[in-house]
PDB file of C-alpha atoms and ligand atoms in Angstrom:
ATOM      1  CA  MET A   1       1.440  18.957  35.558  1.00 58.00           C
ATOM      2  CA  SER A   2      -0.901  17.368  33.039  1.00 76.00           C
ATOM      3  CA  ASP A   3      -1.662  13.676  33.412  1.00 90.00           C
ATOM      4  CA  LYS A   4      -2.344  13.459  29.702  1.00 97.00           C
ATOM      5  CA  PRO A   5      -0.003  11.189  27.743  1.00 98.00           C
ATOM      6  CA  LYS A   6       2.827  12.809  25.839  1.00 98.00           C
ATOM      7  CA  ILE A   7       2.794  12.008  22.137  1.00 98.00           C
ATOM      8  CA  PHE A   8       5.177  12.897  19.334  1.00 98.00           C
ATOM      9  CA  LEU A   9       3.682  13.049  15.813  1.00 98.00           C
ATOM     10  CA  THR A  10       5.953  13.002  12.759  1.00 98.00           C
ATOM     11  CA  ARG A  11       3.644  14.904  10.371  1.00 98.00           C
ATOM     12  CA  GLU A  12       0.304  16.694  10.434  1.00 98.00           C
ATOM     13  CA  LEU A  13      -2.758  14.419  10.110  1.00 98.00           C
ATOM     14  CA  PRO A  14      -6.378  15.265   9.114  1.00 98.00           C
ATOM     15  CA  PRO A  15      -8.103  18.001  11.201  1.00 98.00           C
ATOM     16  CA  GLN A  16     -10.385  15.667  13.201  1.00 98.00           C
ATOM     17  CA  THR A  17      -7.381  13.601  14.284  1.00 98.00           C
ATOM     18  CA  MET A  18      -5.413  16.705  15.183  1.00 98.00           C
ATOM     19  CA  GLU A  19      -8.289  17.850  17.387  1.00 98.00           C
ATOM     20  CA  LEU A  20      -8.471  14.455  19.090  1.00 98.00           C
ATOM     21  CA  LEU A  21      -4.739  14.447  19.778  1.00 98.00           C
ATOM     22  CA  GLN A  22      -4.692  18.061  20.934  1.00 98.00           C
ATOM     23  CA  ASN A  23      -7.575  17.408  23.361  1.00 98.00           C
ATOM     24  CA  GLN A  24      -6.343  14.140  24.783  1.00 98.00           C
ATOM     25  CA  SER A  25      -2.575  14.369  24.815  1.00 98.00           C
ATOM     26  CA  VAL A  26       0.300  16.719  25.277  1.00 98.00           C
ATOM     27  CA  LEU A  27       1.263  16.808  21.636  1.00 98.00           C
ATOM     28  CA  THR A  28       4.563  17.751  20.069  1.00 98.00           C
ATOM     29  CA  MET A  29       4.954  17.424  16.343  1.00 98.00           C
ATOM     30  CA  ASN A  30       6.756  18.136  13.137  1.00 97.00           C
ATOM     31  CA  GLN A  31       5.533  21.605  12.167  1.00 96.00           C
ATOM     32  CA  GLU A  32       6.663  21.342   8.562  1.00 97.00           C
ATOM     33  CA  ASP A  33       5.160  19.475   5.611  1.00 93.00           C
ATOM     34  CA  ARG A  34       8.175  17.214   5.023  1.00 96.00           C
ATOM     35  CA  TYR A  35       9.747  13.955   6.241  1.00 95.00           C
ATOM     36  CA  LEU A  36      11.744  14.123   9.441  1.00 97.00           C
ATOM     37  CA  THR A  37      15.305  12.852   9.527  1.00 98.00           C
ATOM     38  CA  LYS A  38      16.264   9.972  11.783  1.00 98.00           C
ATOM     39  CA  ALA A  39      18.012  12.417  14.138  1.00 98.00           C
ATOM     40  CA  GLU A  40      14.886  14.579  14.306  1.00 98.00           C
ATOM     41  CA  ILE A  41      12.675  11.597  15.198  1.00 98.00           C
ATOM     42  CA  MET A  42      15.168  10.550  17.890  1.00 98.00           C
ATOM     43  CA  GLU A  43      15.120  14.068  19.288  1.00 98.00           C
ATOM     44  CA  GLY A  44      11.309  14.232  19.038  1.00 98.00           C
ATOM     45  CA  ILE A  45      10.622  11.073  21.017  1.00 98.00           C
ATOM     46  CA  ARG A  46      12.798  11.988  23.997  1.00 97.00           C
ATOM     47  CA  GLY A  47      10.604  12.098  27.073  1.00 97.00           C
ATOM     48  CA  VAL A  48       7.311  11.130  25.372  1.00 98.00           C
ATOM     49  CA  ASP A  49       5.072   8.090  25.972  1.00 98.00           C
ATOM     50  CA  GLY A  50       4.053   7.434  22.402  1.00 98.00           C
ATOM     51  CA  LEU A  51       5.226   7.929  18.822  1.00 98.00           C
ATOM     52  CA  LEU A  52       2.644   8.370  16.055  1.00 98.00           C
ATOM     53  CA  CYS A  53       4.436   7.874  12.751  1.00 98.00           C
ATOM     54  CA  LEU A  54       3.949   7.329   9.024  1.00 97.00           C
ATOM     55  CA  LEU A  55       4.861   4.565   6.609  1.00 96.00           C
ATOM     56  CA  THR A  56       7.655   6.817   5.342  1.00 96.00           C
ATOM     57  CA  ASP A  57       9.341   6.864   8.777  1.00 98.00           C
ATOM     58  CA  SER A  58      11.777   4.017   9.144  1.00 98.00           C
ATOM     59  CA  ILE A  59      11.661   3.083  12.838  1.00 98.00           C
ATOM     60  CA  ASP A  60      14.656   0.918  13.779  1.00 98.00           C
ATOM     61  CA  ASP A  61      16.300  -0.139  17.017  1.00 98.00           C
ATOM     62  CA  GLU A  62      18.571   2.899  17.074  1.00 98.00           C
ATOM     63  CA  ILE A  63      15.546   5.209  17.094  1.00 98.00           C
ATOM     64  CA  LEU A  64      13.776   3.150  19.765  1.00 98.00           C
ATOM     65  CA  ALA A  65      16.925   3.265  21.910  1.00 98.00           C
ATOM     66  CA  ALA A  66      16.599   7.062  22.085  1.00 98.00           C
ATOM     67  CA  ASN A  67      13.728   6.641  24.558  1.00 98.00           C
ATOM     68  CA  PRO A  68      13.799   3.518  26.771  1.00 95.00           C
ATOM     69  CA  ALA A  69      10.451   4.560  28.317  1.00 97.00           C
ATOM     70  CA  LEU A  70       8.569   4.698  24.994  1.00 98.00           C
ATOM     71  CA  LYS A  71       5.357   2.660  25.240  1.00 98.00           C
ATOM     72  CA  VAL A  72       4.045   2.593  21.704  1.00 98.00           C
ATOM     73  CA  VAL A  73       4.789   3.149  18.035  1.00 98.00           C
ATOM     74  CA  ALA A  74       1.428   3.787  16.359  1.00 98.00           C
ATOM     75  CA  ASN A  75       1.694   3.598  12.577  1.00 98.00           C
ATOM     76  CA  PHE A  76      -0.647   5.624  10.377  1.00 98.00           C
ATOM     77  CA  ALA A  77      -0.921   2.738   7.859  1.00 97.00           C
ATOM     78  CA  VAL A  78      -2.069  -0.839   7.660  1.00 96.00           C
ATOM     79  CA  GLY A  79       1.383  -1.976   6.462  1.00 96.00           C
ATOM     80  CA  PHE A  80       4.109  -1.917   9.118  1.00 97.00           C
ATOM     81  CA  ASN A  81       7.181  -2.962   7.133  1.00 96.00           C
ATOM     82  CA  ASN A  82       8.723   0.409   8.071  1.00 97.00           C
ATOM     83  CA  ILE A  83       9.009  -0.650  11.730  1.00 98.00           C
ATOM     84  CA  ASP A  84      11.472  -3.146  13.191  1.00 98.00           C
ATOM     85  CA  ILE A  85       8.840  -5.219  15.028  1.00 98.00           C
ATOM     86  CA  GLU A  86      11.377  -7.565  16.623  1.00 98.00           C
ATOM     87  CA  ALA A  87      13.327  -4.668  18.079  1.00 98.00           C
ATOM     88  CA  ALA A  88      10.158  -3.014  19.392  1.00 98.00           C
ATOM     89  CA  THR A  89       8.948  -6.281  20.954  1.00 98.00           C
ATOM     90  CA  ALA A  90      12.347  -6.872  22.582  1.00 98.00           C
ATOM     91  CA  ARG A  91      12.041  -3.419  24.135  1.00 98.00           C
ATOM     92  CA  ASN A  92       8.446  -4.090  25.230  1.00 97.00           C
ATOM     93  CA  ILE A  93       7.096  -1.374  22.968  1.00 98.00           C
ATOM     94  CA  ALA A  94       3.647  -1.937  21.440  1.00 98.00           C
ATOM     95  CA  VAL A  95       3.308  -1.468  17.677  1.00 98.00           C
ATOM     96  CA  THR A  96      -0.088  -0.734  16.139  1.00 98.00           C
ATOM     97  CA  ASN A  97      -1.503  -0.287  12.628  1.00 98.00           C
ATOM     98  CA  THR A  98      -4.775   0.802  10.978  1.00 98.00           C
ATOM     99  CA  PRO A  99      -6.425  -2.273   9.431  1.00 97.00           C
ATOM    100  CA  GLY A 100      -9.909  -2.407   7.924  1.00 96.00           C
ATOM    101  CA  VAL A 101     -10.649   1.276   7.432  1.00 97.00           C
ATOM    102  CA  LEU A 102      -8.705   1.592   4.169  1.00 97.00           C
ATOM    103  CA  THR A 103      -9.717  -1.698   2.554  1.00 98.00           C
ATOM    104  CA  GLU A 104     -12.389  -0.480   0.138  1.00 98.00           C
ATOM    105  CA  THR A 105     -10.562   2.755  -0.655  1.00 98.00           C
ATOM    106  CA  THR A 106      -7.379   0.899  -1.604  1.00 98.00           C
ATOM    107  CA  ALA A 107      -9.305  -1.644  -3.694  1.00 98.00           C
ATOM    108  CA  ASP A 108     -10.970   1.290  -5.487  1.00 98.00           C
ATOM    109  CA  MET A 109      -7.513   2.643  -6.296  1.00 98.00           C
ATOM    110  CA  ALA A 110      -6.309  -0.728  -7.591  1.00 98.00           C
ATOM    111  CA  PHE A 111      -9.367  -0.903  -9.798  1.00 98.00           C
ATOM    112  CA  ALA A 112      -8.885   2.689 -10.969  1.00 98.00           C
ATOM    113  CA  LEU A 113      -5.322   1.827 -12.047  1.00 98.00           C
ATOM    114  CA  LEU A 114      -6.519  -1.371 -13.714  1.00 98.00           C
ATOM    115  CA  LEU A 115      -9.125   0.520 -15.763  1.00 98.00           C
ATOM    116  CA  ASP A 116      -6.754   3.383 -16.466  1.00 98.00           C
ATOM    117  CA  VAL A 117      -3.926   1.250 -17.800  1.00 98.00           C
ATOM    118  CA  ALA A 118      -6.342  -0.972 -19.764  1.00 98.00           C
ATOM    119  CA  ARG A 119      -8.126   1.958 -21.423  1.00 98.00           C
ATOM    120  CA  ARG A 120      -5.122   4.284 -21.666  1.00 98.00           C
ATOM    121  CA  VAL A 121      -6.841   7.141 -19.844  1.00 98.00           C
ATOM    122  CA  ALA A 122      -3.717   8.913 -18.529  1.00 98.00           C
ATOM    123  CA  GLU A 123      -1.943   8.450 -21.847  1.00 98.00           C
ATOM    124  CA  GLY A 124      -4.946   9.901 -23.714  1.00 98.00           C
ATOM    125  CA  ASP A 125      -5.119  12.790 -21.268  1.00 98.00           C
ATOM    126  CA  ARG A 126      -1.481  13.663 -21.971  1.00 97.00           C
ATOM    127  CA  PHE A 127      -2.147  13.430 -25.718  1.00 98.00           C
ATOM    128  CA  VAL A 128      -5.117  15.808 -25.584  1.00 98.00           C
ATOM    129  CA  ARG A 129      -3.322  18.309 -23.354  1.00 98.00           C
ATOM    130  CA  THR A 130      -0.378  18.577 -25.734  1.00 98.00           C
ATOM    131  CA  ARG A 131      -2.884  19.651 -28.429  1.00 98.00           C
ATOM    132  CA  ALA A 132      -1.806  16.640 -30.508  1.00 97.00           C
ATOM    133  CA  TRP A 133      -5.328  15.273 -31.018  1.00 98.00           C
ATOM    134  CA  GLU A 134      -6.686  15.882 -34.498  1.00 97.00           C
ATOM    135  CA  GLY A 135     -10.007  14.085 -34.072  1.00 98.00           C
ATOM    136  CA  TRP A 136     -11.526  10.642 -33.587  1.00 97.00           C
ATOM    137  CA  GLY A 137      -9.862   7.711 -35.356  1.00 97.00           C
ATOM    138  CA  PRO A 138     -10.812   4.041 -35.569  1.00 98.00           C
ATOM    139  CA  LEU A 139      -7.328   2.856 -34.615  1.00 97.00           C
ATOM    140  CA  GLN A 140      -6.516   5.445 -31.983  1.00 96.00           C
ATOM    141  CA  PHE A 141      -5.506   4.450 -28.461  1.00 97.00           C
ATOM    142  CA  LEU A 142      -6.923   0.965 -28.647  1.00 98.00           C
ATOM    143  CA  GLY A 143      -6.798  -0.653 -25.248  1.00 98.00           C
ATOM    144  CA  ALA A 144      -7.678  -3.938 -23.586  1.00 98.00           C
ATOM    145  CA  ASP A 145     -11.140  -5.113 -22.592  1.00 98.00           C
ATOM    146  CA  VAL A 146     -11.720  -5.389 -18.881  1.00 98.00           C
ATOM    147  CA  SER A 147     -15.093  -7.096 -19.084  1.00 98.00           C
ATOM    148  CA  HIS A 148     -14.799 -10.891 -19.276  1.00 98.00           C
ATOM    149  CA  ALA A 149     -11.002 -10.750 -18.860  1.00 99.00           C
ATOM    150  CA  THR A 150      -9.213 -12.857 -16.233  1.00 99.00           C
ATOM    151  CA  LEU A 151      -7.946 -11.123 -13.108  1.00 99.00           C
ATOM    152  CA  GLY A 152      -5.295 -12.857 -10.986  1.00 99.00           C
ATOM    153  CA  LEU A 153      -5.199 -11.672  -7.377  1.00 99.00           C
ATOM    154  CA  ILE A 154      -1.916 -12.307  -5.593  1.00 98.00           C
ATOM    155  CA  GLY A 155      -2.856 -12.217  -1.927  1.00 98.00           C
ATOM    156  CA  LEU A 156      -6.395 -12.584  -0.646  1.00 98.00           C
ATOM    157  CA  GLY A 157      -6.425 -10.623   2.588  1.00 97.00           C
ATOM    158  CA  ARG A 158      -8.895  -7.822   3.235  1.00 97.00           C
ATOM    159  CA  ILE A 159      -7.932  -5.705   0.216  1.00 98.00           C
ATOM    160  CA  GLY A 160      -7.509  -8.665  -2.157  1.00 98.00           C
ATOM    161  CA  LYS A 161     -10.964  -9.963  -1.188  1.00 98.00           C
ATOM    162  CA  SER A 162     -12.413  -6.532  -1.731  1.00 98.00           C
ATOM    163  CA  MET A 163     -11.252  -6.698  -5.365  1.00 98.00           C
ATOM    164  CA  ILE A 164     -13.568  -9.661  -6.037  1.00 98.00           C
ATOM    165  CA  PRO A 165     -16.945  -7.858  -6.165  1.00 98.00           C
ATOM    166  CA  ARG A 166     -15.373  -5.013  -8.117  1.00 98.00           C
ATOM    167  CA  ALA A 167     -14.011  -7.454 -10.704  1.00 98.00           C
ATOM    168  CA  GLN A 168     -17.242  -9.418 -10.836  1.00 98.00           C
ATOM    169  CA  GLY A 169     -19.131  -6.165 -11.383  1.00 98.00           C
ATOM    170  CA  PHE A 170     -17.144  -6.028 -14.632  1.00 98.00           C
ATOM    171  CA  SER A 171     -17.910  -9.707 -15.388  1.00 98.00           C
ATOM    172  CA  MET A 172     -14.267 -10.675 -14.857  1.00 99.00           C
ATOM    173  CA  ASN A 173     -13.138 -14.199 -14.144  1.00 98.00           C
ATOM    174  CA  VAL A 174     -11.194 -14.159 -10.845  1.00 98.00           C
ATOM    175  CA  LEU A 175      -8.204 -16.375  -9.987  1.00 99.00           C
ATOM    176  CA  TYR A 176      -6.292 -16.055  -6.726  1.00 98.00           C
ATOM    177  CA  TRP A 177      -3.152 -17.238  -5.048  1.00 98.00           C
ATOM    178  CA  ASN A 178      -2.712 -16.913  -1.306  1.00 98.00           C
ATOM    179  CA  ARG A 179      -0.493 -18.407   1.391  1.00 95.00           C
ATOM    180  CA  THR A 180      -3.512 -20.188   2.792  1.00 96.00           C
ATOM    181  CA  ARG A 181      -6.148 -21.496   0.484  1.00 97.00           C
ATOM    182  CA  LEU A 182      -9.828 -20.779   1.164  1.00 98.00           C
ATOM    183  CA  THR A 183     -12.142 -23.686   1.884  1.00 98.00           C
ATOM    184  CA  PRO A 184     -14.047 -25.104  -1.122  1.00 98.00           C
ATOM    185  CA  ASP A 185     -17.231 -23.553   0.288  1.00 98.00           C
ATOM    186  CA  GLU A 186     -15.644 -20.100   0.534  1.00 98.00           C
ATOM    187  CA  GLU A 187     -14.256 -20.424  -3.002  1.00 98.00           C
ATOM    188  CA  ALA A 188     -17.682 -21.395  -4.307  1.00 98.00           C
ATOM    189  CA  SER A 189     -19.508 -18.599  -2.527  1.00 98.00           C
ATOM    190  CA  LEU A 190     -16.949 -15.969  -3.630  1.00 98.00           C
ATOM    191  CA  ARG A 191     -16.806 -17.498  -7.141  1.00 98.00           C
ATOM    192  CA  VAL A 192     -12.989 -17.494  -7.270  1.00 98.00           C
ATOM    193  CA  THR A 193     -10.546 -20.173  -8.432  1.00 98.00           C
ATOM    194  CA  TYR A 194      -7.310 -21.004  -6.610  1.00 98.00           C
ATOM    195  CA  CYS A 195      -4.126 -21.296  -8.702  1.00 97.00           C
ATOM    196  CA  GLU A 196      -0.480 -21.835  -7.893  1.00 98.00           C
ATOM    197  CA  LEU A 197       1.437 -18.611  -8.483  1.00 98.00           C
ATOM    198  CA  ASP A 198       3.049 -19.682 -11.789  1.00 98.00           C
ATOM    199  CA  GLU A 199      -0.262 -20.854 -13.189  1.00 98.00           C
ATOM    200  CA  LEU A 200      -1.986 -17.628 -12.138  1.00 98.00           C
ATOM    201  CA  LEU A 201       0.713 -15.610 -13.905  1.00 98.00           C
ATOM    202  CA  GLN A 202       0.333 -17.708 -17.060  1.00 98.00           C
ATOM    203  CA  GLN A 203      -3.447 -17.386 -17.196  1.00 98.00           C
ATOM    204  CA  SER A 204      -4.207 -13.821 -16.115  1.00 99.00           C
ATOM    205  CA  ASP A 205      -4.883 -10.817 -18.332  1.00 99.00           C
ATOM    206  CA  PHE A 206      -4.539  -8.584 -15.260  1.00 99.00           C
ATOM    207  CA  VAL A 207      -2.428  -9.348 -12.195  1.00 99.00           C
ATOM    208  CA  SER A 208      -3.032  -7.323  -9.038  1.00 99.00           C
ATOM    209  CA  LEU A 209      -0.828  -7.514  -5.938  1.00 98.00           C
ATOM    210  CA  HIS A 210      -2.340  -7.615  -2.450  1.00 98.00           C
ATOM    211  CA  VAL A 211       0.250  -9.247  -0.192  1.00 98.00           C
ATOM    212  CA  ALA A 212       2.052  -7.595   2.719  1.00 96.00           C
ATOM    213  CA  GLN A 213       5.729  -6.755   2.336  1.00 96.00           C
ATOM    214  CA  ASN A 214       7.993  -9.066   4.284  1.00 96.00           C
ATOM    215  CA  ALA A 215      11.057 -11.260   3.740  1.00 95.00           C
ATOM    216  CA  GLU A 216       8.997 -13.878   1.856  1.00 96.00           C
ATOM    217  CA  THR A 217       7.259 -11.465  -0.495  1.00 98.00           C
ATOM    218  CA  ARG A 218      10.285  -9.308  -1.424  1.00 98.00           C
ATOM    219  CA  HIS A 219      10.715  -9.563  -5.203  1.00 98.00           C
ATOM    220  CA  LEU A 220       7.894 -12.076  -5.435  1.00 98.00           C
ATOM    221  CA  LEU A 221       7.644 -10.902  -9.047  1.00 98.00           C
ATOM    222  CA  GLY A 222      11.017 -10.897 -10.805  1.00 98.00           C
ATOM    223  CA  ALA A 223      12.463 -11.778 -14.227  1.00 98.00           C
ATOM    224  CA  ARG A 224      11.306 -15.408 -14.029  1.00 98.00           C
ATOM    225  CA  GLU A 225       7.759 -14.489 -13.081  1.00 98.00           C
ATOM    226  CA  PHE A 226       7.462 -11.825 -15.796  1.00 98.00           C
ATOM    227  CA  SER A 227       8.604 -14.395 -18.364  1.00 98.00           C
ATOM    228  CA  LEU A 228       5.557 -16.506 -17.422  1.00 98.00           C
ATOM    229  CA  MET A 229       3.037 -13.715 -17.975  1.00 98.00           C
ATOM    230  CA  LYS A 230       1.063 -13.150 -21.156  1.00 98.00           C
ATOM    231  CA  PRO A 231       2.492 -10.478 -23.490  1.00 98.00           C
ATOM    232  CA  GLU A 232      -0.839  -8.640 -23.253  1.00 98.00           C
ATOM    233  CA  ALA A 233      -0.945  -8.843 -19.445  1.00 98.00           C
ATOM    234  CA  LEU A 234      -1.189  -5.720 -17.295  1.00 99.00           C
ATOM    235  CA  LEU A 235       0.209  -5.528 -13.760  1.00 99.00           C
ATOM    236  CA  VAL A 236      -1.341  -3.498 -10.935  1.00 99.00           C
ATOM    237  CA  ASN A 237       0.553  -2.768  -7.723  1.00 99.00           C
ATOM    238  CA  THR A 238      -1.082  -0.907  -4.850  1.00 98.00           C
ATOM    239  CA  ALA A 239       0.603  -3.059  -2.164  1.00 98.00           C
ATOM    240  CA  ARG A 240       4.295  -2.243  -1.659  1.00 98.00           C
ATOM    241  CA  GLY A 241       7.039  -1.494  -4.183  1.00 98.00           C
ATOM    242  CA  PRO A 242       9.619  -4.072  -3.052  1.00 98.00           C
ATOM    243  CA  ILE A 243       7.204  -6.941  -3.790  1.00 98.00           C
ATOM    244  CA  VAL A 244       8.210  -6.353  -7.412  1.00 98.00           C
ATOM    245  CA  ASP A 245      11.772  -6.324  -8.723  1.00 98.00           C
ATOM    246  CA  GLU A 246      11.349  -2.915 -10.347  1.00 98.00           C
ATOM    247  CA  LYS A 247      14.355  -3.262 -12.683  1.00 98.00           C
ATOM    248  CA  ALA A 248      13.078  -6.644 -13.908  1.00 98.00           C
ATOM    249  CA  MET A 249       9.634  -5.096 -14.435  1.00 99.00           C
ATOM    250  CA  VAL A 250      11.153  -2.325 -16.568  1.00 98.00           C
ATOM    251  CA  THR A 251      12.940  -4.951 -18.680  1.00 98.00           C
ATOM    252  CA  ALA A 252       9.701  -6.926 -19.055  1.00 98.00           C
ATOM    253  CA  LEU A 253       7.820  -3.777 -20.100  1.00 98.00           C
ATOM    254  CA  GLU A 254      10.552  -2.707 -22.537  1.00 98.00           C
ATOM    255  CA  SER A 255      10.839  -6.112 -24.157  1.00 98.00           C
ATOM    256  CA  GLY A 256       7.086  -6.596 -24.468  1.00 97.00           C
ATOM    257  CA  GLN A 257       7.027  -9.539 -22.054  1.00 98.00           C
ATOM    258  CA  ILE A 258       4.105  -7.719 -20.421  1.00 98.00           C
ATOM    259  CA  ALA A 259       1.990  -4.951 -21.939  1.00 98.00           C
ATOM    260  CA  GLY A 260       1.745  -2.379 -19.169  1.00 98.00           C
ATOM    261  CA  ALA A 261       1.444  -1.553 -15.498  1.00 99.00           C
ATOM    262  CA  GLY A 262      -0.622   0.589 -13.152  1.00 99.00           C
ATOM    263  CA  LEU A 263       1.533   1.473 -10.170  1.00 99.00           C
ATOM    264  CA  ASP A 264       0.928   3.263  -6.886  1.00 98.00           C
ATOM    265  CA  VAL A 265       4.030   2.056  -5.027  1.00 98.00           C
ATOM    266  CA  TYR A 266       7.753   1.798  -5.830  1.00 98.00           C
ATOM    267  CA  GLU A 267      10.894   0.215  -4.478  1.00 98.00           C
ATOM    268  CA  GLN A 268      12.623   3.486  -3.521  1.00 97.00           C
ATOM    269  CA  GLU A 269       9.825   5.997  -3.014  1.00 97.00           C
ATOM    270  CA  PRO A 270       9.661   8.771  -4.058  1.00 96.00           C
ATOM    271  CA  LEU A 271      12.113   7.711  -6.788  1.00 98.00           C
ATOM    272  CA  LEU A 272      11.125   5.431  -9.653  1.00 98.00           C
ATOM    273  CA  GLU A 273      13.351   3.442 -11.989  1.00 98.00           C
ATOM    274  CA  PRO A 274      14.214   6.218 -14.489  1.00 98.00           C
ATOM    275  CA  GLU A 275      12.610   4.502 -17.496  1.00 98.00           C
ATOM    276  CA  LEU A 276       9.208   4.439 -15.793  1.00 98.00           C
ATOM    277  CA  TYR A 277       8.894   8.237 -15.995  1.00 98.00           C
ATOM    278  CA  GLU A 278       8.957   7.976 -19.775  1.00 97.00           C
ATOM    279  CA  MET A 279       6.843   4.890 -20.487  1.00 98.00           C
ATOM    280  CA  ASP A 280       3.425   5.504 -22.007  1.00 96.00           C
ATOM    281  CA  ASN A 281       2.196   2.011 -21.149  1.00 97.00           C
ATOM    282  CA  VAL A 282       2.639   2.666 -17.433  1.00 98.00           C
ATOM    283  CA  VAL A 283       0.334   4.684 -15.174  1.00 98.00           C
ATOM    284  CA  VAL A 284       2.179   6.049 -12.167  1.00 98.00           C
ATOM    285  CA  ALA A 285       0.395   7.362  -9.070  1.00 98.00           C
ATOM    286  CA  PRO A 286       2.122   8.849  -6.000  1.00 98.00           C
ATOM    287  CA  HIS A 287       1.216   6.203  -3.349  1.00 97.00           C
ATOM    288  CA  LEU A 288      -2.315   7.420  -2.754  1.00 96.00           C
ATOM    289  CA  GLY A 289      -4.171   4.116  -2.309  1.00 97.00           C
ATOM    290  CA  SER A 290      -5.778   5.149   0.976  1.00 97.00           C
ATOM    291  CA  GLY A 291      -5.995   8.805  -0.020  1.00 98.00           C
ATOM    292  CA  THR A 292      -9.560   9.946   0.513  1.00 98.00           C
ATOM    293  CA  ILE A 293     -10.630  12.488   3.122  1.00 98.00           C
ATOM    294  CA  GLY A 294     -12.877   9.964   4.870  1.00 98.00           C
ATOM    295  CA  THR A 295     -10.355   7.146   4.943  1.00 98.00           C
ATOM    296  CA  ARG A 296      -7.352   9.214   5.993  1.00 98.00           C
ATOM    297  CA  THR A 297      -9.498  10.672   8.803  1.00 98.00           C
ATOM    298  CA  LYS A 298     -10.501   7.171   9.968  1.00 98.00           C
ATOM    299  CA  MET A 299      -6.871   6.040   9.784  1.00 98.00           C
ATOM    300  CA  GLY A 300      -5.763   9.075  11.775  1.00 98.00           C
ATOM    301  CA  ASN A 301      -8.380   8.570  14.474  1.00 98.00           C
ATOM    302  CA  MET A 302      -7.569   4.880  14.690  1.00 98.00           C
ATOM    303  CA  ALA A 303      -3.824   5.528  14.988  1.00 98.00           C
ATOM    304  CA  ALA A 304      -4.495   8.221  17.613  1.00 98.00           C
ATOM    305  CA  GLU A 305      -6.779   5.901  19.658  1.00 98.00           C
ATOM    306  CA  ASN A 306      -4.185   3.125  19.471  1.00 98.00           C
ATOM    307  CA  CYS A 307      -1.470   5.495  20.609  1.00 98.00           C
ATOM    308  CA  LEU A 308      -3.545   6.988  23.450  1.00 98.00           C
ATOM    309  CA  ALA A 309      -4.661   3.568  24.729  1.00 98.00           C
ATOM    310  CA  ALA A 310      -1.118   2.181  24.911  1.00 98.00           C
ATOM    311  CA  CYS A 311       0.169   5.380  26.530  1.00 98.00           C
ATOM    312  CA  ARG A 312      -2.514   4.992  29.237  1.00 97.00           C
ATOM    313  CA  GLY A 313      -1.378   1.437  29.905  1.00 96.00           C
ATOM    314  CA  GLN A 314      -4.326  -0.186  28.090  1.00 97.00           C
ATOM    315  CA  ARG A 315      -4.015  -2.808  25.381  1.00 97.00           C
ATOM    316  CA  PRO A 316      -4.418  -0.906  22.085  1.00 98.00           C
ATOM    317  CA  PRO A 317      -7.150  -2.200  19.754  1.00 97.00           C
ATOM    318  CA  ASN A 318      -4.923  -2.802  16.705  1.00 98.00           C
ATOM    319  CA  LEU A 319      -1.860  -4.390  18.171  1.00 98.00           C
ATOM    320  CA  VAL A 320       0.690  -5.938  15.814  1.00 98.00           C
ATOM    321  CA  ASN A 321       2.943  -7.508  18.478  1.00 98.00           C
ATOM    322  CA  PRO A 322       0.647  -9.032  21.155  1.00 97.00           C
ATOM    323  CA  GLN A 323       3.690 -10.617  22.865  1.00 96.00           C
ATOM    324  CA  VAL A 324       4.206  -7.252  24.557  1.00 96.00           C
ATOM    325  CA  TYR A 325       1.023  -7.807  26.592  1.00 93.00           C
ATOM    326  CA  ASP A 326       1.474 -11.547  27.286  1.00 84.00           C
TER     327      ASP A 326
HETATM  328  C1  GLV B 401      -0.668   2.419   2.973  1.00 91.90           C
HETATM  329  O1  GLV B 401       0.140   2.209   2.113  1.00 91.90           O
HETATM  330  C2  GLV B 401      -0.868   1.624   4.146  1.00 91.90           C
HETATM  331  O2  GLV B 401      -0.160   0.625   4.369  1.00 91.90           O
HETATM  332  O3  GLV B 401      -1.742   1.998   4.923  1.00 91.90           O
END
């Protein structure tokens, strides 16, 4: 009998992480490149010590009840809105995430979307590929200037903060709104200005979302908020889809209340509001904010180490519900 912890993994992770898990645990896993059903996850976790899962796996109390001896749910993501934390805590199950390692990579993606939607890169690419381009023209595909524009950051956690030097590298003026305001010294050294949310929406040329998804941030941007934004404003969302009322965003885009959006996340992934598939003023990416080889490997190793530690009875390094160890 092996004394290695038993772990169930819901989908293949990068090679280095797979090697780590194969060496240090008795690993069972989803062998196919697809989401598992709820029933399959419940079946998979029977008899194991730890579950290593993805942001696309919705882990509720019913799943947790399938294995009363489960010690940990290790999420391969920094966000953990897919896990019922209260239920896990009530069952004394540790929940972990992967903070820090994807900060810069996700900020890069937000900035890529910002530049893309401003300068109509994806739209131009489609135009060229359809052989529609007949040569340079002075009024073709005119976009918005990024340099010297005002960027409003909603949320100033790790990823939001990481947007600041990127924006300042493009000589942007940076406003922010956050649950807790920075100290005047921090604001001065970062060269950012605090605004109430409505004021930020009124003043920004670009609005980028960097808050976590929870009950307070669900539909933080809806019809009222879009009506406050400038008609030339562009929205960037690399955080979570449900922070934006997607139907209200479509209406705002259709009516010209805002000019465009660069999106990586959606309310009902992988489905988008149908109009979004057709809109040329919207850039749509398939939730790949943390998607680089280096970052996904770091996330995988971090999730694996969290899972292994909790399975061995140690406090995992990136614990979301510390009450379990109190
Ligand atoms: C990705 O969306 C994450 O939360 O890590």
